[in-house]
């Protein structure tokens, strides 16, 4: 089985590739080749049980998608995107990468010929939804994004479903919860604080909380995200039918509940490293975001999270990212 | 006030222009110029109380949209589209006109500069919805189109909302019901029978009904469609907020109810011109179509139909298209 990962240098992409390298297989199929693509060259893994190719470049330019699929990957994980904050600040760049890039990829597959019909796993986002919301957003709630990023993802979902219905590819779109705790350095996503208010204190650093503690949001660990992707890459899509885009399971928690969990898992001293400094720009963006979901269909279709509580989310970060310890 | 109508040679576009020519104004503003555009040259009206320009050409080629908006129309009615059957048969053409053309128009407005921010009225379609449906589709039901046409309209809606939210234009999208009674010659569209089973008998001709009488669908007259467009062109959009796309009101009726209305309005002899010849192909297609809506928001926002019953729908056709009489 040949696998292509777009956005392989991103946080989730990197973790997905690490897992594929570790497993050596996807579902029941041995991996024979993994192509890791990103706008910056993904770090080549030191050891691999199969061929690994790293490719860098802009995938939203003429001919780029055709080259990427020239080796006819059986499964394409499309994680490449301009994140929400940047897509809001740079209108043209967001549409060029998130809409045109996605469409060029789907069109390259459509026009490849020779009966080529790969599995395409598209990472969408809960940003396809826009306030006001019901208490828990159900699977049939409409998409009225309040960010260009969410608009671009909603369009990607529509294209994926239509191209799948037409038989050009076998697509499945998964709306990832906000990933928490996101490891590494802060990125340009407006949602960054949901992770940094936990990650930085655990590393002994002070951090700014830019919103109030009653902000509620929808979270899943990087470990869960990788699990969703692997399931999406292998599941039977006949059971999914024409509605190809699914909200993934997650945990709904307020910022206050996040901090309480941090206090329980790591102690008062760690939690005291959070400084409250409201930022009207972030407050404005986050005010329109979903708080809670009822992801019935995804659960029925076998998508599951690795965590049962926010304490688990913090523990998984300490285990997966910090080698089991934190700065008390 | 300067007005641009894209798709001015189509049935609804033509009727909209006739109404604008008759009224001489849109809302409280006198019309100073009307530009009628279509891929075929729209028929130039014989007399007009203001400047009328007719333009033909493909609006989805580089530079075309910029030319169309060079006169800075205050209101743009965007009705241009490849219809559902053709968009399904010709994938590239449907996406090029319905998606790329719409985006090029919105981008031309966005990049026009000088504070240009016109009202853009976009005609969407109930084809953005895909079966299975609830009994009556509410305003918050999600979009899972089962045709490329519906996919392209759903994408147009998303773009319109995002460009409006960004302040590039003042957009409003309206999902028209199936237009009944559609004037003109019978065509081979799968939905054609909803109109032809009434129109042809009223013209003294026999007609084939290809589905059973219990098929239920969502209808509005051409007169109502024009009313929706005029209201969308003049209403206060501040009250609409960021959710810019609305299902228009209509009448839900079964084919049996349509025929009963024909019998009441025009008599048994006219209704007897309908011949029942079920066509499994049409039956299959129509099975996936919406049957009924609850268009609460549009009603609250002042959209109203010209008809209260299917009898009215037939009477309006006799009045507007047949000069008040039919072949008894």
XYZ file of C-alpha atoms in Angstrom:
656
model
C 0.000 0.000 0.000
C 1.258 3.421 -1.029
C 0.366 6.389 1.169
C 0.623 10.118 0.516
C 0.402 12.586 3.399
C -0.104 16.257 2.515
C 0.767 18.516 5.403
C 3.225 15.955 6.780
C 5.330 18.584 8.578
C 2.354 19.847 10.545
C 1.705 18.597 14.021
C -0.998 16.050 13.204
C 0.673 15.066 9.928
C 3.955 14.360 11.692
C 2.238 12.247 14.317
C 0.307 10.342 11.659
C 3.537 9.570 9.787
C 5.272 8.488 13.000
C 2.431 6.097 13.659
C 2.485 4.700 10.102
C 6.246 4.198 10.387
C 5.816 2.441 13.713
C 2.938 0.204 12.548
C 4.358 -0.586 9.104
C 0.798 -1.113 7.923
C -2.503 0.627 7.481
C -5.401 -1.610 8.449
C -4.579 -5.023 7.020
C -2.216 -3.780 4.319
C 1.564 -3.539 4.579
C 2.861 -0.121 3.634
C 5.270 -0.219 0.705
C 5.814 3.511 0.317
C 5.096 6.678 2.248
C 5.336 10.096 0.584
C 5.522 12.952 3.065
C 4.743 16.352 1.574
C 4.613 19.842 3.000
C 5.473 23.387 2.032
C 8.624 22.970 4.101
C 10.522 19.716 3.696
C 9.243 17.214 6.279
C 11.953 15.678 8.429
C 12.949 12.341 6.969
C 12.509 9.545 9.508
C 15.744 7.869 10.576
C 14.555 4.320 10.141
C 11.652 2.942 8.196
C 10.561 -0.532 7.194
C 9.501 0.709 3.770
C 10.374 3.383 1.192
C 9.913 6.928 2.468
C 10.054 9.983 0.241
C 9.940 13.566 1.482
C 8.770 16.308 -0.867
C 8.503 20.038 -0.290
C 6.733 22.706 -2.266
C 3.522 24.593 -2.850
C 0.861 22.026 -3.741
C -1.540 24.678 -5.056
C 0.398 25.548 -8.198
C -0.249 24.185 -11.669
C 1.005 20.609 -12.048
C 1.981 20.103 -8.408
C -0.907 17.812 -7.513
C -0.339 15.698 -10.630
C 3.278 15.130 -9.591
C 2.257 14.260 -6.045
C -0.121 11.544 -7.191
C 2.092 10.303 -10.033
C 2.976 7.215 -7.957
C -0.770 6.477 -7.571
C -0.999 6.398 -3.781
C -3.783 4.131 -2.537
C -4.571 6.411 0.383
C -4.155 10.196 0.430
C -4.305 11.972 3.756
C -4.963 15.619 2.928
C -4.038 17.656 6.005
C -2.479 20.625 4.226
C -4.055 23.956 5.150
C -3.510 27.570 6.012
C -4.731 27.756 9.608
C -7.694 29.847 10.730
C -5.935 32.981 11.973
C -3.687 33.241 8.946
C -6.515 32.524 6.484
C -8.464 35.354 8.106
C -5.545 37.783 7.861
C -4.474 36.774 4.350
C -7.641 36.322 2.284
C -5.908 35.374 -0.972
C -3.510 32.897 0.581
C -6.285 31.137 2.498
C -8.463 30.690 -0.578
C -5.524 29.741 -2.770
C -4.284 26.945 -0.522
C -7.413 25.787 1.279
C -9.847 25.983 -1.637
C -7.812 25.961 -4.857
C -5.191 23.562 -3.511
C -7.817 21.086 -2.373
C -9.669 21.329 -5.659
C -6.472 20.874 -7.675
C -5.715 17.728 -5.700
C -9.216 16.323 -6.255
C -9.063 17.247 -9.940
C -5.663 15.619 -10.369
C -7.169 12.401 -8.996
C -10.284 12.792 -11.154
C -8.242 13.208 -14.312
C -5.568 10.613 -13.538
C -7.306 7.922 -15.575
C -6.700 4.174 -15.625
C -9.408 3.513 -13.061
C -7.446 5.280 -10.340
C -9.763 5.790 -7.346
C -7.847 6.298 -4.115
C -9.178 6.743 -0.608
C -8.933 10.482 0.156
C -9.083 11.426 3.827
C -9.752 15.151 4.169
C -9.283 16.893 7.492
C -12.074 19.374 7.850
C -12.836 21.431 10.917
C -15.597 22.323 13.337
C -15.036 25.854 11.998
C -17.587 24.930 9.297
C -20.164 25.770 11.980
C -20.992 29.327 13.042
C -22.906 30.734 16.008
C -25.619 30.763 17.209
C -25.655 27.045 17.990
C -27.924 24.592 19.760
C -26.536 23.271 23.063
C -25.015 20.323 21.275
C -24.580 20.486 17.501
C -26.099 17.440 15.819
C -24.995 15.717 12.632
C -27.620 17.490 10.501
C -26.922 21.072 11.633
C -26.159 23.482 8.810
C -22.826 25.097 7.942
C -22.641 28.855 8.376
C -18.948 29.454 9.033
C -17.879 32.768 10.528
C -14.314 32.558 9.266
C -12.868 32.249 5.771
C -11.031 29.146 7.005
C -14.336 27.492 7.938
C -15.811 28.555 4.594
C -12.903 26.959 2.747
C -13.222 23.744 4.742
C -16.995 23.613 4.151
C -16.352 23.990 0.412
C -13.726 21.242 0.566
C -16.342 18.977 2.179
C -18.858 19.683 -0.591
C -16.283 18.975 -3.293
C -15.145 15.777 -1.576
C -18.725 14.506 -1.370
C -19.516 15.374 -4.988
C -16.296 13.864 -6.348
C -17.008 10.734 -4.293
C -20.619 10.542 -5.501
C -19.352 10.864 -9.061
C -16.986 7.930 -8.462
C -13.761 9.899 -9.028
C -12.392 8.995 -5.609
C -13.410 7.462 -2.318
C -13.517 10.428 0.019
C -14.136 10.814 3.704
C -14.013 14.149 5.490
C -13.422 14.294 9.219
C -14.030 17.416 11.260
C -11.341 17.337 13.896
C -12.051 18.870 17.277
C -9.538 21.463 18.380
C -6.406 19.472 19.150
C -5.474 19.697 22.806
C -2.788 19.640 24.024
C -1.044 20.744 20.839
C 2.709 20.212 21.383
C 5.501 22.448 20.170
C 5.621 26.153 19.529
C 2.510 28.323 19.197
C 1.220 28.647 15.591
C -1.020 31.279 14.012
C -4.271 29.501 14.885
C -6.606 31.671 16.966
C -7.368 28.544 18.991
C -3.752 28.239 20.164
C -4.449 29.319 23.741
C -6.644 26.256 24.450
C -3.397 24.264 24.377
C -0.834 26.784 25.499
C -2.618 27.470 28.811
C -1.866 23.826 29.687
C 1.340 23.142 27.755
C 3.338 26.178 28.868
C 2.642 25.848 32.624
C 3.549 22.130 32.420
C 6.896 23.275 30.942
C 7.425 25.710 33.817
C 6.484 28.787 31.771
C 3.954 31.530 32.310
C 1.205 31.855 29.724
C -1.497 34.354 28.804
C -5.169 33.336 28.833
C -6.851 35.740 26.368
C -10.512 34.772 27.047
C -12.726 34.265 30.088
C -12.958 30.947 31.930
C -16.538 30.279 30.853
C -15.549 29.828 27.206
C -16.599 26.284 26.271
C -14.996 24.380 23.438
C -14.593 20.945 21.827
C -11.307 19.073 22.223
C -9.444 15.878 21.374
C -5.846 14.775 21.877
C -3.328 14.402 19.055
C -3.474 10.664 19.862
C -7.228 10.654 19.128
C -6.730 12.672 15.936
C -4.280 10.090 14.602
C -6.755 7.367 15.554
C -9.514 9.115 13.595
C -7.270 9.414 10.540
C -6.272 5.758 10.588
C -9.902 4.687 10.949
C -10.941 7.028 8.116
C -8.183 5.551 5.967
C -9.371 1.972 6.411
C -13.110 1.936 7.232
C -15.783 0.587 4.887
C -17.180 3.658 3.139
C -20.173 1.779 1.738
C -21.733 2.161 5.208
C -21.208 5.938 5.062
C -23.251 6.569 1.902
C -23.273 9.944 0.159
C -22.943 12.028 3.342
C -19.185 11.846 3.475
C -18.289 14.423 6.095
C -18.442 13.661 9.787
C -17.964 15.517 13.030
C -15.427 13.578 15.095
C -16.025 12.733 18.756
C -14.418 14.930 21.390
C -14.719 16.373 24.866
C -16.666 19.543 25.615
C -15.051 21.602 28.367
C -14.843 25.197 29.561
C -11.509 26.922 29.993
C -12.286 26.833 33.734
C -12.693 23.036 33.544
C -9.408 22.790 31.636
C -7.649 24.740 34.381
C -9.299 22.672 37.122
C -8.045 19.511 35.409
C -4.552 21.011 35.196
C -4.727 21.764 38.913
C -5.815 18.184 39.689
C -3.188 16.547 37.505
C -0.221 18.930 38.034
C -0.980 20.999 41.140
C -1.798 24.587 42.115
C 1.674 25.907 41.432
C 1.499 24.852 37.776
C -2.019 26.274 37.343
C -0.853 29.578 38.868
C 1.368 30.165 35.820
C -1.746 31.190 33.814
C -2.114 34.996 33.568
C -5.490 36.449 32.570
C -5.183 39.125 29.852
C -8.310 39.317 27.668
C -7.577 39.948 23.974
C -10.606 41.415 22.135
C -9.461 40.005 18.740
C -9.301 36.437 20.109
C -12.447 36.906 22.226
C -14.290 38.017 19.092
C -13.179 35.051 16.993
C -13.765 32.459 19.714
C -17.236 33.845 20.502
C -18.488 32.386 17.241
C -17.041 28.918 17.787
C -18.881 25.690 18.608
C -18.983 24.586 22.206
C -20.413 21.089 22.106
C -21.458 18.366 19.672
C -23.489 15.200 19.487
C -21.338 13.262 16.988
C -23.732 10.304 16.786
C -22.873 9.183 13.274
C -19.118 9.148 13.812
C -19.549 7.089 16.987
C -21.819 4.635 15.139
C -19.224 4.389 12.384
C -16.523 3.371 14.850
C -14.622 6.603 15.522
C -13.454 6.687 19.153
C -11.346 8.995 21.320
C -8.363 7.933 23.433
C -9.506 10.096 26.400
C -12.547 10.086 28.697
C -11.873 13.308 30.678
C -9.798 16.462 30.501
C -7.506 14.935 33.137
C -6.829 12.201 30.545
C -6.042 14.869 27.956
C -3.378 16.342 30.235
C -2.008 12.929 31.211
C -1.753 11.874 27.539
C 0.290 15.031 26.842
C 2.629 14.311 29.743
C 2.993 10.711 28.534
C 3.334 11.319 24.794
C 5.228 14.622 24.787
C 7.010 15.105 28.097
C 8.392 11.626 28.738
C 6.115 11.209 31.740
C 7.097 14.271 33.802
C 6.438 18.035 33.996
C 7.869 21.103 35.765
C 6.051 21.134 39.118
C -29.748 53.240 -9.406
C -27.794 51.011 -11.781
C -28.765 47.349 -12.051
C -26.962 44.389 -13.579
C -28.829 41.159 -14.306
C -26.730 38.077 -15.120
C -28.805 35.393 -16.776
C -31.206 37.965 -18.202
C -32.257 35.739 -21.125
C -33.438 32.941 -18.851
C -37.076 32.608 -17.868
C -36.835 34.209 -14.433
C -34.234 36.767 -15.570
C -36.452 37.883 -18.428
C -39.434 38.292 -16.141
C -37.345 40.209 -13.612
C -36.174 42.629 -16.324
C -39.725 43.082 -17.628
C -40.829 43.998 -14.132
C -37.936 46.448 -13.628
C -38.764 48.074 -16.968
C -42.428 48.361 -16.006
C -41.760 49.738 -12.502
C -38.931 52.092 -13.468
C -37.648 51.770 -9.939
C -36.317 49.251 -7.446
C -37.646 49.918 -3.973
C -37.506 53.675 -3.510
C -34.803 54.307 -6.107
C -35.363 55.290 -9.722
C -33.490 53.039 -12.120
C -31.020 54.969 -14.284
C -29.486 52.009 -16.085
C -30.189 48.316 -16.587
C -27.529 46.006 -17.981
C -28.922 42.686 -19.204
C -26.325 39.965 -19.642
C -26.509 36.372 -20.785
C -24.489 33.917 -22.808
C -26.912 34.617 -25.676
C -27.806 38.243 -26.284
C -30.929 39.104 -24.284
C -33.743 40.618 -26.319
C -33.546 44.397 -26.028
C -36.814 45.830 -24.709
C -38.705 48.039 -27.167
C -39.331 50.906 -24.800
C -37.684 51.788 -21.532
C -37.749 54.814 -19.249
C -34.020 54.519 -18.627
C -30.819 53.352 -20.318
C -30.811 49.655 -21.178
C -27.735 47.795 -22.332
C -27.697 44.193 -23.517
C -24.447 42.223 -23.334
C -23.724 38.653 -24.401
C -20.810 36.417 -23.653
C -19.265 33.916 -21.288
C -18.989 35.587 -17.881
C -16.626 32.931 -16.542
C -13.591 33.916 -18.595
C -10.727 36.110 -17.426
C -11.684 39.771 -17.308
C -15.383 39.290 -18.152
C -16.687 39.987 -14.669
C -14.538 43.118 -14.358
C -16.086 44.456 -17.569
C -19.597 43.637 -16.400
C -19.164 45.606 -13.185
C -17.138 48.445 -14.752
C -20.218 50.715 -14.531
C -20.436 49.943 -10.800
C -23.994 48.599 -10.650
C -25.633 49.205 -7.275
C -27.526 45.913 -7.421
C -26.358 42.748 -9.153
C -28.888 39.961 -9.717
C -26.827 36.845 -10.361
C -29.131 34.297 -12.004
C -26.626 32.857 -14.471
C -26.187 29.109 -14.200
C -25.793 25.839 -16.022
C -28.962 23.990 -15.052
C -28.977 20.770 -13.068
C -29.244 18.243 -15.883
C -26.502 19.836 -17.967
C -24.205 20.338 -14.950
C -24.598 16.634 -14.214
C -23.818 15.608 -17.788
C -20.959 18.082 -18.308
C -18.888 18.119 -15.123
C -16.344 20.683 -16.306
C -18.869 23.104 -17.722
C -21.000 23.027 -14.572
C -18.058 23.750 -12.285
C -16.625 26.358 -14.627
C -19.808 28.412 -14.878
C -21.579 27.731 -11.593
C -18.530 27.750 -9.317
C -15.725 29.598 -11.111
C -18.038 32.115 -12.775
C -19.690 32.983 -9.481
C -16.348 33.291 -7.746
C -14.931 35.478 -10.533
C -17.918 37.801 -10.184
C -17.519 38.030 -6.406
C -13.773 38.573 -6.771
C -14.244 41.307 -9.369
C -16.474 43.112 -6.864
C -14.004 42.482 -4.031
C -11.105 43.904 -6.006
C -12.974 46.818 -7.613
C -11.784 49.273 -4.998
C -13.074 52.765 -4.245
C -15.402 51.529 -1.530
C -17.555 49.701 -4.068
C -19.953 47.420 -2.166
C -23.023 46.481 -4.214
C -26.019 44.406 -3.227
C -25.519 40.956 -4.786
C -28.637 38.797 -5.071
C -27.677 35.183 -5.768
C -30.267 32.646 -6.903
C -29.502 29.392 -5.181
C -31.645 26.270 -5.275
C -33.350 23.701 -3.083
C -30.946 21.280 -4.819
C -28.459 22.154 -2.045
C -30.461 19.631 -0.003
C -30.199 15.872 -0.483
C -32.403 13.015 0.730
C -33.215 11.648 3.257
C -35.187 14.646 4.553
C -37.379 15.425 7.538
C -41.095 15.930 6.733
C -40.544 19.674 6.371
C -36.964 20.924 5.905
C -36.163 23.657 8.421
C -33.841 26.628 8.042
C -30.996 24.907 9.903
C -30.972 21.621 7.975
C -27.610 20.742 6.477
C -26.581 20.737 2.818
C -25.735 17.365 1.337
C -26.517 17.870 -2.346
C -26.933 14.801 -4.549
C -26.136 16.632 -7.775
C -23.098 18.627 -8.907
C -25.486 21.541 -9.569
C -26.590 21.533 -5.924
C -22.952 21.263 -4.835
C -22.039 24.301 -6.932
C -24.972 26.296 -5.564
C -24.070 25.344 -1.989
C -20.505 26.539 -2.622
C -21.830 29.777 -4.114
C -23.842 30.301 -0.930
C -20.762 29.805 1.237
C -18.716 32.251 -0.838
C -21.512 34.830 -0.830
C -21.758 34.667 2.966
C -17.997 34.915 3.493
C -17.551 37.805 1.060
C -20.456 39.580 2.773
C -19.020 38.949 6.235
C -15.705 40.341 5.027
C -17.476 43.505 3.847
C -16.607 43.078 0.165
C -20.259 43.121 -0.891
C -23.747 42.945 0.516
C -24.938 39.506 -0.491
C -28.209 37.654 -0.140
C -28.812 34.155 -1.478
C -32.311 32.911 -2.175
C -33.210 29.263 -2.763
C -36.024 29.313 -5.265
C -38.712 26.605 -5.191
C -39.373 24.748 -8.421
C -41.039 27.317 -10.664
C -44.577 26.322 -11.567
C -46.126 26.883 -14.024
C -43.003 27.345 -16.087
C -44.025 28.930 -19.414
C -42.658 27.971 -22.804
C -42.139 24.688 -24.588
C -41.926 21.324 -22.807
C -38.347 20.230 -22.167
C -36.691 16.984 -21.140
C -35.749 18.120 -17.629
C -36.780 15.586 -15.013
C -38.790 18.256 -13.204
C -40.488 19.463 -16.387
C -43.666 17.460 -15.797
C -44.608 19.489 -12.691
C -45.323 22.388 -15.047
C -46.218 20.605 -18.270
C -49.049 18.560 -16.719
C -50.805 21.900 -16.153
C -49.479 24.066 -18.983
C -50.091 21.655 -21.872
C -53.704 20.766 -20.997
C -54.481 24.501 -20.611
C -53.146 24.923 -24.169
C -55.418 22.151 -25.420
C -52.672 19.542 -25.657
C -52.291 16.073 -24.178
C -49.416 15.501 -21.781
C -47.728 12.558 -20.090
C -47.521 12.301 -16.285
C -44.483 10.099 -15.583
C -44.869 9.695 -11.779
C -47.620 8.701 -9.381
C -50.067 11.233 -7.979
C -48.680 11.009 -4.447
C -45.349 12.633 -5.413
C -45.028 15.782 -3.309
C -42.917 18.803 -4.277
C -42.263 22.496 -3.493
C -43.555 25.148 -5.906
C -43.807 28.877 -6.541
C -45.013 30.901 -9.531
C -42.700 32.943 -11.764
C -44.520 35.981 -10.318
C -43.457 34.964 -6.794
C -39.885 34.349 -7.931
C -39.690 37.900 -9.289
C -41.183 39.177 -6.031
C -38.506 37.346 -4.032
C -35.778 38.871 -6.189
C -37.112 42.414 -5.835
C -37.418 42.019 -2.064
C -33.889 40.569 -1.860
C -32.636 43.541 -3.861
C -34.084 46.125 -1.511
C -34.508 44.620 1.982
C -32.473 45.699 4.985
C -29.692 43.127 5.240
C -28.658 44.255 8.719
C -31.642 42.213 9.963
C -30.349 39.128 8.160
C -26.961 38.950 9.891
C -24.234 36.577 8.727
C -26.585 33.770 7.621
C -27.148 35.145 4.159
C -28.840 32.261 2.395
C -32.534 31.593 2.731
C -35.038 29.025 1.568
C -37.850 30.917 -0.133
C -41.499 30.291 0.704
C -43.527 28.072 -1.560
C -46.412 25.675 -1.727
C -46.017 21.996 -0.962
C -48.375 19.954 -3.083
C -48.749 16.453 -4.450
C -49.229 15.845 -8.140
C -52.764 14.717 -7.228
C -53.392 18.086 -5.589
C -52.022 19.857 -8.668
C -54.439 17.932 -10.899
C -57.382 18.542 -8.559
C -56.631 22.277 -8.737
C -56.509 22.115 -12.535
C -59.900 20.390 -12.519
C -61.371 23.094 -10.258
C -59.947 26.015 -12.212
C -60.229 24.699 -15.789
C -62.662 21.788 -15.702
C -62.692 18.019 -16.140
C -62.127 18.150 -19.888
C -58.823 19.986 -19.463
C -57.679 17.665 -16.650
C -58.536 14.654 -18.817
C -55.708 15.613 -21.196
C -53.214 14.166 -18.670
C -52.130 10.626 -19.571
C -50.544 8.455 -16.896
C -47.403 6.706 -18.151
C -45.034 6.050 -15.249
C -41.359 6.394 -16.200
C -39.149 4.494 -13.702
C -36.172 6.724 -14.537
C -38.031 9.934 -13.641
C -39.652 8.240 -10.642
C -36.189 7.361 -9.340
C -34.788 10.873 -9.758
C -37.783 12.605 -8.205
C -37.668 10.262 -5.198
C -34.582 12.102 -3.910
C -36.092 15.594 -4.156
C -37.317 17.783 -1.288
C -41.050 17.642 -0.689
C -41.728 20.335 1.853
C -40.033 23.170 3.752
C -40.627 25.316 6.782
C -39.121 28.591 5.492
C -39.616 30.442 8.783
C -36.771 32.895 8.426
C -37.678 34.016 4.914
C -41.271 34.620 6.012
C -40.068 36.616 9.036
C -37.826 38.639 6.741
C -40.759 39.639 4.547
C -40.548 37.232 1.619
C -44.061 36.384 0.446
C -45.589 34.378 -2.347
C -48.170 35.729 -4.776
C -50.263 32.541 -4.407
C -52.085 30.965 -1.491
C -53.184 27.745 -3.189
C -52.460 25.661 -6.251
C -55.641 27.091 -7.776
C -53.896 30.492 -7.546
C -50.811 29.058 -9.252
C -52.944 27.989 -12.208
C -54.888 31.275 -12.282
C -51.658 33.301 -12.252
C -50.412 31.318 -15.248
C -53.652 31.948 -17.137
C -53.439 35.635 -16.264
C -49.725 36.249 -16.859
C -49.067 33.893 -19.778
C -52.333 33.130 -21.545
C -53.967 36.572 -21.621
C -56.733 35.399 -19.294
C -58.074 32.417 -21.225
C -57.301 28.751 -21.857
C -58.442 25.987 -24.215
C -61.447 24.507 -22.418
